[in-house]
Coordinates of C-alpha atoms and ligand atoms in Angstrom, one line a residue:
Chain A
M29 CA 17.8 3.2 -7.3
I30 CA 16.6 -0.4 -8.1
G31 CA 13.5 0.3 -6.0
F32 CA 12.7 3.4 -8.1
Q33 CA 13.4 1.6 -11.4
T34 CA 11.1 -1.3 -10.3
L35 CA 8.3 1.0 -9.4
L36 CA 8.6 2.9 -12.7
K37 CA 8.7 -0.4 -14.6
K38 CA 5.7 -1.7 -12.7
E39 CA 3.7 1.5 -13.5
I40 CA 4.6 1.2 -17.2
L41 CA 3.7 -2.5 -17.3
R42 CA 0.4 -1.8 -15.6
F43 CA -0.8 0.3 -18.5
W44 CA 1.1 -1.6 -21.1
K45 CA -0.6 -4.9 -20.2
V46 CA -3.9 -3.4 -21.0
S47 CA -2.7 -1.2 -23.8
F48 CA -5.8 -1.9 -25.8
Q49 CA -7.7 0.2 -23.4
T50 CA -5.0 2.6 -22.3
V51 CA -3.2 3.3 -25.6
A52 CA -5.2 2.0 -28.6
A53 CA -8.6 3.3 -27.4
P54 CA -7.6 6.9 -26.8
I55 CA -5.8 7.0 -30.2
L56 CA -8.9 5.8 -31.9
N57 CA -10.9 8.4 -30.0
A58 CA -8.7 11.2 -31.2
V59 CA -8.7 10.0 -34.8
L60 CA -12.5 10.0 -34.7
Y61 CA -12.5 13.6 -33.5
L62 CA -10.1 14.3 -36.3
L63 CA -12.3 12.7 -39.0
I64 CA -15.5 14.3 -37.8
F65 CA -14.2 17.8 -37.2
S66 CA -12.1 17.9 -40.3
H67 CA -14.9 16.6 -42.5
V68 CA -17.3 19.2 -41.1
L69 CA -15.0 22.2 -41.0
E70 CA -12.1 21.7 -43.5
R71 CA -13.6 23.7 -46.3
H72 CA -14.7 26.6 -44.1
I73 CA -11.8 27.5 -42.0
T74 CA -8.2 28.4 -42.3
V75 CA -6.0 29.4 -39.4
Y76 CA -3.0 31.8 -39.3
G77 CA -4.0 32.9 -42.8
E78 CA -2.9 29.8 -44.7
V79 CA -2.9 26.7 -42.4
A80 CA -5.7 24.3 -43.2
Y81 CA -8.1 23.5 -40.4
T82 CA -7.2 19.8 -40.3
S83 CA -3.5 20.6 -40.0
F84 CA -4.2 23.0 -37.3
L85 CA -6.4 20.5 -35.4
V86 CA -3.9 17.6 -35.4
P87 CA -1.4 19.1 -32.9
G88 CA -4.3 20.2 -30.7
L89 CA -5.6 16.6 -30.6
V90 CA -2.1 15.2 -30.1
M91 CA -1.5 17.4 -27.1
M92 CA -5.0 16.8 -25.7
S93 CA -4.3 13.1 -25.9
V94 CA -0.9 13.6 -24.1
L95 CA -2.6 15.7 -21.3
Q96 CA -5.6 13.5 -20.8
N97 CA -3.7 10.2 -20.8
A98 CA -1.0 11.5 -18.5
F99 CA -3.7 12.5 -16.0
A100 CA -5.7 9.3 -16.5
N101 CA -2.7 7.1 -15.9
S102 CA -1.4 8.4 -12.5
S103 CA -4.9 9.1 -11.1
S104 CA -6.4 5.8 -12.0
S105 CA -3.4 3.7 -11.0
L106 CA -3.4 5.4 -7.6
I107 CA -7.1 5.1 -6.9
Q108 CA -7.1 1.5 -8.0
S109 CA -4.3 0.7 -5.6
K110 CA -6.0 2.6 -2.8
I111 CA -9.4 0.9 -3.3
T112 CA -8.1 -2.6 -3.8
G113 CA -5.6 -2.1 -0.9
N114 CA -2.5 -3.1 -2.8
M115 CA -1.0 0.4 -2.2
V116 CA 0.4 -1.3 0.9
F117 CA 2.9 -3.1 -1.4
M118 CA 4.4 0.2 -2.3
L119 CA 4.2 1.7 1.2
L120 CA 6.0 -1.2 3.0
P121 CA 9.3 -1.1 1.0
P122 CA 12.0 1.4 1.6
L123 CA 10.9 3.8 -1.2
S124 CA 11.1 7.5 -0.6
Y125 CA 8.2 9.7 -1.4
R126 CA 10.3 11.5 -4.1
E127 CA 11.0 8.2 -5.8
F128 CA 7.3 7.4 -5.6
Y129 CA 6.4 10.7 -7.2
V130 CA 8.9 10.6 -10.0
A131 CA 8.0 7.0 -10.9
Y132 CA 4.3 7.7 -11.1
V133 CA 4.9 10.9 -13.1
L134 CA 7.3 9.4 -15.5
A135 CA 5.1 6.4 -16.2
A136 CA 2.1 8.7 -16.8
V137 CA 4.2 10.9 -19.1
A138 CA 5.3 7.8 -21.0
R139 CA 1.7 6.8 -21.6
G140 CA 0.8 10.4 -22.6
L141 CA 3.7 10.5 -25.1
L142 CA 2.8 7.1 -26.5
V143 CA -0.8 8.0 -27.1
G144 CA 0.2 11.4 -28.5
A145 CA 2.7 9.8 -30.9
G146 CA 0.1 7.3 -31.9
V147 CA -2.4 10.0 -32.8
W148 CA 0.3 12.0 -34.7
L149 CA 1.3 8.9 -36.7
A150 CA -2.3 8.0 -37.4
A151 CA -3.0 11.5 -38.7
L152 CA 0.1 11.8 -40.9
P153 CA -1.3 10.0 -43.9
F154 CA -4.3 12.3 -44.0
V155 CA -2.9 15.8 -43.4
H156 CA 0.0 17.9 -44.4
L157 CA 1.6 18.7 -41.1
P158 CA 5.0 20.5 -40.9
L159 CA 7.3 20.0 -38.0
Q160 CA 9.3 23.2 -37.9
E161 CA 10.8 23.1 -34.4
P162 CA 10.7 19.5 -33.0
L163 CA 12.4 20.6 -29.8
W164 CA 9.5 22.8 -28.9
V165 CA 7.1 20.0 -29.7
L166 CA 9.0 17.6 -27.4
T167 CA 9.5 20.2 -24.6
F168 CA 5.8 21.0 -24.4
A169 CA 4.7 17.4 -24.7
V170 CA 6.9 16.4 -21.8
L171 CA 6.1 19.5 -19.7
G172 CA 2.4 19.2 -20.3
G173 CA 2.6 15.5 -19.4
V174 CA 4.4 16.3 -16.2
V175 CA 1.8 18.9 -15.2
L176 CA -1.1 16.6 -15.8
A177 CA 0.6 13.6 -14.4
S178 CA 1.2 15.5 -11.2
F179 CA -2.4 16.7 -11.2
G180 CA -3.4 13.1 -11.6
V181 CA -1.3 12.1 -8.6
I182 CA -3.0 14.7 -6.5
A183 CA -6.5 13.6 -7.7
G184 CA -5.7 9.9 -7.2
I185 CA -4.5 10.5 -3.7
W186 CA -7.3 12.9 -2.7
A187 CA -10.2 10.9 -4.2
D188 CA -11.6 8.1 -2.1
K189 CA -14.0 6.8 -4.7
F190 CA -14.1 6.5 -8.5
D191 CA -16.9 9.0 -8.9
Q192 CA -14.8 11.7 -7.1
L193 CA -12.0 11.0 -9.5
A194 CA -14.5 11.2 -12.4
A195 CA -15.6 14.6 -11.1
F196 CA -12.0 15.8 -11.4
Q197 CA -11.9 14.5 -14.9
N198 CA -15.2 15.8 -16.0
F199 CA -15.3 19.2 -14.2
I200 CA -11.6 20.2 -14.4
V201 CA -9.5 18.3 -16.9
M202 CA -12.1 18.0 -19.7
P203 CA -13.4 21.6 -19.7
L204 CA -9.9 23.0 -19.4
T205 CA -8.7 21.0 -22.4
M206 CA -11.8 21.6 -24.4
L207 CA -11.6 25.4 -23.8
S208 CA -7.9 25.6 -24.4
G209 CA -7.8 26.0 -28.2
V210 CA -7.6 22.4 -29.2
F211 CA -10.3 22.9 -31.8
Y212 CA -9.8 26.6 -32.6
S213 CA -7.4 29.5 -32.5
I214 CA -8.3 31.8 -29.7
H215 CA -8.0 34.7 -32.0
S216 CA -11.3 33.5 -33.5
L217 CA -12.9 34.1 -30.1
P218 CA -14.5 37.3 -28.9
A219 CA -12.1 39.5 -26.9
F220 CA -13.7 38.5 -23.6
W221 CA -13.2 34.8 -24.1
Q222 CA -9.7 35.4 -25.4
G223 CA -9.0 37.1 -22.1
V224 CA -10.5 34.1 -20.2
S225 CA -8.3 31.7 -22.1
H226 CA -5.2 33.4 -20.8
F227 CA -6.1 32.1 -17.3
N228 CA -6.1 28.6 -18.6
P229 CA -2.6 27.0 -18.4
F230 CA -3.8 24.3 -20.8
F231 CA -4.1 27.0 -23.5
F232 CA -0.4 27.9 -23.2
M233 CA 0.7 24.3 -23.3
I234 CA -1.3 23.6 -26.4
D235 CA -0.4 26.9 -28.0
G236 CA 3.3 26.3 -27.4
F237 CA 3.1 22.7 -28.6
R238 CA 1.5 23.9 -31.8
Y239 CA 4.2 26.5 -32.3
G240 CA 6.7 23.7 -32.7
F241 CA 4.7 22.5 -35.7
F242 CA 3.9 25.7 -37.5
G243 CA 6.4 28.2 -36.2
Q244 CA 3.3 30.4 -35.5
S245 CA 1.1 30.6 -32.4
D246 CA -1.3 32.8 -30.6
V247 CA 1.3 33.9 -28.0
S248 CA 5.0 33.6 -27.8
P249 CA 6.3 30.1 -27.1
W250 CA 8.5 31.6 -24.4
I251 CA 5.5 32.9 -22.5
S252 CA 3.9 29.5 -22.9
L253 CA 7.1 27.8 -21.7
A254 CA 7.1 30.0 -18.6
V255 CA 3.5 29.2 -17.8
A256 CA 4.0 25.5 -18.4
V257 CA 7.2 25.4 -16.2
A258 CA 5.5 27.5 -13.5
S259 CA 2.4 25.2 -13.5
G260 CA 4.7 22.2 -13.3
L261 CA 6.7 23.6 -10.4
V262 CA 3.6 24.5 -8.4
L263 CA 1.9 21.2 -8.9
A264 CA 5.1 19.2 -8.2
A265 CA 5.6 21.2 -5.0
L266 CA 2.0 20.6 -4.0
T267 CA 2.2 16.9 -4.8
L268 CA 5.5 16.4 -3.0
A269 CA 4.2 18.2 0.0
M270 CA 1.2 15.9 0.1
L271 CA 3.3 12.8 -0.3
A272 CA 5.8 13.9 2.3
R273 CA 3.1 14.2 4.8
G274 CA 1.7 10.9 3.8
Y275 CA -1.6 12.5 3.1
K276 CA -4.3 9.8 2.8
L277 CA -1.6 7.2 2.3
R278 CA 0.0 6.9 5.7
G279 CA -2.8 7.4 8.2
Chain B
M27 CA 22.7 -9.6 19.9
S28 CA 21.4 -7.6 22.9
Q29 CA 19.7 -5.3 20.4
P30 CA 15.9 -6.0 20.5
A31 CA 14.2 -6.9 17.2
V32 CA 11.4 -4.5 17.9
R33 CA 11.0 -1.7 20.4
V34 CA 7.7 0.1 20.9
M35 CA 8.2 3.2 23.1
D36 CA 5.0 4.8 24.6
V37 CA 3.2 4.8 21.3
V38 CA 0.0 6.8 21.1
K39 CA -2.3 6.8 18.0
R40 CA -5.6 8.7 18.0
Y41 CA -8.5 8.6 15.6
G42 CA -10.5 11.6 16.7
A43 CA -11.5 11.0 20.3
L44 CA -10.6 7.3 20.1
A45 CA -7.2 6.2 21.3
A46 CA -6.4 3.2 19.1
L47 CA -3.0 3.0 20.8
D48 CA -2.9 4.5 24.3
G49 CA 0.7 4.4 25.4
V50 CA 2.0 1.0 24.3
R51 CA 5.4 0.0 25.5
L52 CA 6.9 -3.3 24.4
E53 CA 10.2 -5.0 23.4
V54 CA 10.6 -8.1 21.4
A55 CA 14.0 -9.8 21.5
Q56 CA 15.7 -11.3 18.5
G57 CA 14.6 -14.8 17.7
E58 CA 11.4 -14.6 19.7
F59 CA 8.1 -16.0 18.6
F60 CA 5.9 -13.3 20.0
G61 CA 2.1 -13.2 20.0
L62 CA -0.1 -10.1 20.0
L63 CA -3.6 -11.0 21.2
G64 CA -6.7 -8.9 21.8
P65 CA -10.3 -8.6 20.8
N66 CA -11.3 -6.9 17.6
G67 CA -10.5 -3.2 17.7
A68 CA -7.9 -3.6 20.4
G69 CA -5.3 -1.9 18.3
K70 CA -3.3 -4.9 17.0
T71 CA -3.3 -3.8 13.4
T72 CA -2.7 -0.2 14.3
L73 CA 0.4 -1.2 16.2
I74 CA 1.7 -3.3 13.3
S75 CA 0.9 -0.5 10.9
A76 CA 2.9 2.0 13.1
L77 CA 5.8 -0.5 13.1
A78 CA 5.6 -0.7 9.3
G79 CA 5.3 3.0 8.8
L80 CA 1.8 2.7 7.4
V81 CA 0.5 4.8 10.2
R82 CA 2.1 7.8 11.9
P83 CA 1.9 7.7 15.7
D84 CA 0.8 10.8 17.5
G85 CA 3.3 10.1 20.3
G86 CA 6.2 7.8 21.1
R87 CA 8.5 6.0 18.7
L88 CA 9.2 2.6 17.3
E89 CA 12.3 0.8 16.2
V90 CA 13.0 -2.3 14.1
M91 CA 16.4 -3.8 14.8
G92 CA 17.5 -0.5 16.3
H93 CA 16.3 1.6 13.4
D94 CA 13.7 4.3 14.0
V95 CA 10.8 3.6 11.7
V96 CA 10.5 7.3 10.8
A97 CA 13.9 8.8 10.9
D98 CA 15.7 5.7 9.6
Y99 CA 12.8 4.3 7.6
R100 CA 14.9 2.6 4.8
L101 CA 16.8 0.4 7.2
A102 CA 13.8 -0.2 9.4
R103 CA 11.7 -1.4 6.5
R104 CA 14.5 -3.5 5.0
N105 CA 14.5 -5.4 8.3
L106 CA 10.8 -5.9 8.4
G107 CA 8.5 -8.2 6.5
V108 CA 4.7 -7.6 7.0
V109 CA 1.9 -9.9 6.0
P110 CA -1.2 -7.6 6.1
Q111 CA -4.5 -8.7 7.6
E112 CA -6.5 -7.9 4.4
L113 CA -6.3 -10.2 1.5
V114 CA -4.9 -7.7 -1.0
F115 CA -3.4 -8.3 -4.4
D116 CA -2.5 -6.6 -7.6
P117 CA -4.7 -8.0 -10.4
F118 CA -2.3 -6.9 -13.1
F119 CA 0.4 -9.4 -12.3
T120 CA 1.2 -13.1 -11.9
V121 CA 2.6 -14.6 -8.7
R122 CA 6.2 -14.6 -9.9
E123 CA 5.9 -11.1 -11.4
M124 CA 4.6 -9.9 -8.1
L125 CA 7.5 -11.4 -6.2
R126 CA 10.0 -10.0 -8.6
I127 CA 8.5 -6.6 -8.3
Q128 CA 8.5 -6.8 -4.6
S129 CA 12.1 -7.8 -4.6
G130 CA 12.9 -4.8 -6.8
Y131 CA 11.2 -2.5 -4.4
F132 CA 13.6 -3.7 -1.7
G133 CA 16.6 -3.1 -4.0
L134 CA 17.1 -6.8 -5.1
R135 CA 17.6 -7.5 -8.8
Q136 CA 18.5 -11.2 -9.1
N137 CA 16.3 -12.9 -6.6
D138 CA 14.9 -15.8 -8.5
A139 CA 16.7 -18.6 -6.7
W140 CA 15.2 -17.3 -3.4
I141 CA 11.8 -16.7 -4.9
D142 CA 11.7 -20.3 -6.2
E143 CA 12.6 -21.5 -2.7
I144 CA 9.9 -19.5 -1.1
L145 CA 7.4 -20.7 -3.7
A146 CA 8.3 -24.3 -3.1
S147 CA 8.1 -23.9 0.7
L148 CA 4.7 -22.4 0.4
D149 CA 3.5 -25.0 -2.1
L150 CA 3.0 -22.3 -4.7
T151 CA 5.4 -23.5 -7.4
A152 CA 2.5 -24.8 -9.6
K153 CA 0.9 -21.3 -9.4
A154 CA 4.0 -19.3 -10.1
D155 CA 2.7 -18.1 -13.5
A156 CA -1.0 -17.8 -12.6
N157 CA -2.5 -14.4 -12.5
M158 CA -3.2 -13.2 -8.9
R159 CA -6.9 -12.9 -9.8
A160 CA -7.1 -16.7 -10.5
L161 CA -6.0 -17.7 -7.0
S162 CA -8.1 -19.0 -4.2
G163 CA -8.2 -17.0 -0.9
G164 CA -5.8 -19.5 0.7
M165 CA -3.3 -19.1 -2.1
K166 CA -3.5 -15.4 -2.1
R167 CA -2.8 -15.5 1.6
R168 CA 0.3 -17.6 1.0
V169 CA 1.5 -15.2 -1.8
L170 CA 1.2 -12.4 0.8
V171 CA 3.5 -14.4 3.1
A172 CA 5.9 -15.0 0.2
Q173 CA 5.9 -11.2 -0.6
A174 CA 6.8 -10.5 3.0
L175 CA 9.8 -12.8 2.7
V176 CA 11.4 -11.7 -0.6
H177 CA 14.0 -9.5 1.1
R178 CA 14.8 -12.1 3.9
P179 CA 13.8 -9.8 6.7
P180 CA 15.0 -10.7 10.2
V181 CA 11.7 -9.6 11.6
I182 CA 8.4 -11.0 10.3
V183 CA 5.0 -9.7 11.3
L184 CA 1.9 -11.6 10.5
D185 CA -1.5 -10.0 11.1
E186 CA -4.1 -12.7 11.5
P187 CA -2.6 -14.9 8.8
T188 CA -4.9 -17.8 9.5
A189 CA -8.2 -15.9 9.7
G190 CA -10.6 -17.7 7.3
V191 CA -8.0 -20.3 6.3
D192 CA -9.0 -24.0 6.4
V193 CA -7.4 -26.3 9.0
A194 CA -5.0 -28.2 6.7
L195 CA -3.6 -24.9 5.2
R196 CA -3.3 -23.4 8.7
Q197 CA -1.2 -26.4 9.8
G198 CA 1.0 -26.0 6.8
L199 CA 1.4 -22.3 7.4
W200 CA 2.4 -22.8 11.0
Q201 CA 4.9 -25.4 10.1
F202 CA 6.5 -23.0 7.7
I203 CA 6.5 -20.1 10.1
R204 CA 7.9 -22.3 12.9
K205 CA 10.7 -23.2 10.5
L206 CA 11.4 -19.5 9.8
N207 CA 11.6 -19.0 13.6
R208 CA 14.0 -21.9 14.0
D209 CA 16.1 -20.4 11.2
G210 CA 16.5 -17.3 13.4
H211 CA 13.7 -15.0 12.2
T212 CA 11.9 -13.0 14.9
I213 CA 8.2 -13.7 14.5
I214 CA 5.4 -11.4 15.7
L215 CA 1.9 -12.7 15.1
T216 CA -1.7 -11.7 15.9
T217 CA -4.3 -14.4 15.9
H218 CA -7.8 -15.1 17.1
Y219 CA -7.0 -18.7 17.8
L220 CA -5.8 -18.9 21.3
E221 CA -4.7 -22.5 21.0
E222 CA -2.5 -21.4 18.2
A223 CA -0.9 -18.6 20.2
E224 CA -0.4 -21.1 23.1
T225 CA 1.5 -23.7 21.1
L226 CA 3.5 -21.3 18.9
C227 CA 4.3 -18.2 20.9
G228 CA 7.0 -18.0 23.5
R229 CA 5.7 -14.7 24.8
L230 CA 2.4 -12.9 24.6
A231 CA 1.1 -9.4 24.9
M232 CA -2.6 -8.9 25.4
L233 CA -4.0 -5.7 24.1
K234 CA -7.3 -4.1 25.1
A235 CA -8.6 -0.7 23.9
G236 CA -5.1 0.3 22.9
R237 CA -3.4 -0.7 26.2
I238 CA -1.3 -3.7 27.1
V239 CA -3.1 -5.6 29.9
A240 CA -0.8 -8.6 30.1
L241 CA 2.7 -9.1 28.9
D242 CA 4.5 -12.3 29.9
T243 CA 5.9 -15.6 28.6
T244 CA 3.2 -18.0 27.5
E245 CA 4.3 -20.4 30.2
N246 CA 3.8 -17.8 32.9
L247 CA 0.4 -16.7 31.5
L248 CA -0.6 -20.4 31.2
Q249 CA 0.3 -20.8 34.8
R250 CA -2.2 -18.3 35.7
F251 CA -4.7 -19.0 33.0
A252 CA -4.3 -22.7 32.2
S253 CA -6.9 -24.6 30.4
H254 CA -7.6 -26.4 33.7
T255 CA -7.3 -25.1 37.2
L256 CA -7.2 -26.9 40.5
R257 CA -8.5 -24.6 43.2
V258 CA -7.8 -25.5 46.8
R259 CA -8.7 -23.6 50.0
L260 CA -6.0 -24.0 52.6
A261 CA -6.1 -23.7 56.3
A262 CA -5.6 -20.1 57.4
G263 CA -2.0 -18.8 57.0
A264 CA -0.7 -21.7 54.9
E265 CA 1.3 -20.9 51.8
V266 CA 2.0 -23.1 48.8
A267 CA 3.7 -20.7 46.4
A268 CA 6.8 -22.9 46.4
L269 CA 4.7 -25.7 44.9
G270 CA 3.6 -23.6 41.9
G271 CA 0.3 -22.3 43.3
H272 CA -1.0 -18.8 42.7
P273 CA -3.0 -17.0 45.4
A274 CA -6.6 -16.4 44.3
G275 CA -7.8 -14.6 47.5
G276 CA -9.8 -15.8 50.5
G277 CA -7.4 -18.6 51.2
W278 CA -7.8 -20.1 47.8
W279 CA -4.9 -21.1 45.7
E280 CA -4.9 -22.1 42.0
F281 CA -2.8 -24.7 40.3
A282 CA -2.7 -24.9 36.6
F283 CA -2.6 -28.3 34.9
D284 CA -3.1 -29.8 31.5
R285 CA -4.0 -33.4 32.2
Y286 CA -6.1 -34.8 35.0
A287 CA -3.3 -37.2 35.9
E288 CA -1.4 -34.2 37.2
V289 CA -4.0 -33.4 39.9
E290 CA -2.9 -36.4 41.9
S291 CA 0.7 -35.2 42.0
I292 CA -0.3 -31.7 42.9
L293 CA -2.4 -32.9 45.8
A294 CA 0.4 -35.2 46.9
R295 CA 2.9 -32.3 46.9
I296 CA 0.5 -30.2 49.1
R297 CA 0.0 -33.1 51.5
E298 CA 3.8 -33.7 51.7
S299 CA 4.3 -30.1 52.7
G300 CA 2.0 -30.7 55.6
V301 CA -0.6 -28.2 54.7
E302 CA -4.2 -29.0 55.3
I303 CA -6.8 -28.7 52.5
A304 CA -10.0 -27.2 53.6
D305 CA -11.8 -27.2 50.3
M306 CA -11.2 -28.1 46.7
E307 CA -12.6 -27.7 43.3
V308 CA -11.5 -28.4 39.7
G309 CA -12.2 -25.8 37.1
A310 CA -12.3 -26.8 33.5
S311 CA -12.2 -23.2 32.2
D312 CA -10.4 -23.0 28.9
L313 CA -7.9 -20.3 27.8
E314 CA -10.6 -18.7 25.7
Q315 CA -12.8 -18.1 28.7
V316 CA -9.8 -16.9 30.8
F317 CA -8.8 -14.5 28.0
L318 CA -12.3 -13.1 28.0
Q319 CA -12.2 -12.8 31.8
L320 CA -9.0 -10.9 31.6
M321 CA -10.4 -8.6 29.0
R322 CA -13.4 -7.9 31.1
A323 CA -11.4 -7.3 34.2
A324 CA -8.7 -5.0 32.8
Ligands
ADP402 N1 -8.2 4.7 9.7 C1 -8.9 4.6 10.9 N2 -9.8 5.6 11.1 C2 -10.5 5.6 12.2 N3 -10.5 4.7 13.2 C3 -9.6 3.6 13.0 C4 -8.8 3.6 11.8 N4 -8.1 2.5 11.9 C5 -8.4 1.8 13.0 N5 -9.3 2.5 13.7 C6 -9.9 2.2 15.0 O1 -8.9 1.9 15.9 C7 -9.2 0.8 16.7 C8 -8.2 -0.3 16.6 O2 -8.3 -0.9 15.3 P1 -7.3 -2.1 14.9 O3 -5.9 -1.7 15.1 O4 -7.7 -2.4 13.4 O5 -7.8 -3.2 15.8 P2 -7.5 -4.8 15.8 O6 -6.5 -5.0 14.7 O7 -6.9 -5.1 17.1 O8 -8.8 -5.5 15.5 C9 -10.6 0.4 16.3 O9 -11.5 1.0 17.2 C10 -10.7 0.9 14.9 O10 -12.1 1.2 14.6
MG403 MG1 -6.6 -6.2 13.0

């Protein structure tokens, strides 16, 4: 148990020691999105009938920050350790692969939640944002974080080079977040693209998250919950299978 | 105490067509100072990695203090400290943070007294709060040694710890490792410096292309491959094995010696046994050359 706690602490310290880059920068990023999009679109769009666009946008940006930072944390930590070779410090001690997995995922979720909370707090003075069902908000933030953190573990273990990891980020994570309804309600899309969105698990995570704020969403939060839990279970199983085999870690 | 510190049982490791380890069998007793020698690519690091669970063998098994490194990995790893060959470090932490983290990984929470002791022994106290990035290569190497010791493992493996380390530091490191051995730790070490192996290791294994080609006490190996050799050809049928000679074929016998003063006494012993010397030569071949010869021959 001490071994696991130490690994978790080390993983949290690792991003906390450079929190300017790992926490402050992504918060600033999301706030810039918020300023620009809200300035451009505020007067033109309302969602769900009466929700102002900026209010609608904030939960999307918060969740996007949670997801992207959870992914970034586990994946970049792992690939750095692999490339610099200090992964050996975690492979020599008597840590189980399950402890390894849970520590990396929890630390990544912690960073995701920290950045998400930062974006939310930064936005509060500027927008009117209800918080109707905080439990849904927390549930989806944590679940989304776990899904992306697991995905980050897979990417970090699989990738041998930074540009391979960047490909994961640019060709999978970014498009799936951008096309998930962060910036719009999918009901504003043509039917075809609405259909496509339903194959994107990120859409459900963001939609469910948003439900917690407004009590309204594109699909039922229970469906979103089911999708998020299923995605989490599939990725966790896949990651644990990789780690159990020592894939790319124990030759 | 009859439990060996390390057991390597017919271990095979393949990388594609290459057999990095080709059926290695080996036992190291507790308290030994054991040397693993061999040219680059012989499989030394692979063997150490298999012992540490960093590499999964395709065949055979390994034990540390009686614990299987796969089935019983927690206890096996608790009993093992490894100083890796590569000079790796985590740039996010200071020396002390690194040692505390490493202690934690091994389940130890309050380990500062021991950490201070290791730091002092390795002459790192002044650098305890320096970031790992700020350390010279020699210091990083010593931190790696310190990291391997945080959990006081009975078995310590060092993979070329003195490669690229200057002479003064090398001396200091050997003194420290010798002391660990005197304190009861089993030491397994790979090195390129054969004089080092000769003075430190009680027993040696020579590895070539994944196979052990020689496994004996350093004394016995030196007998055969001493830095100096007196070769004598004796009258047909004569034997001088009792005098410490080794048959070298064609009536030739080899006697190992370190100093030229010993030649006289060897010759005197042969004369006293009544054997006639037909021919004689003194070879000043050093261990390095002999090692290379052995590698070529095997
Ligand atoms: N991960 C790997 N993939 C492919 N070949 C490897 C790998 N690791 C080691 N080898 C090969 O196995 C052989 C033994 O390597 P190694 O154990 O590092 O030798 P040594 O430590 O004795 O110099 C070498 O031929 C090396 O190229
Ligand atoms: Mg090596």
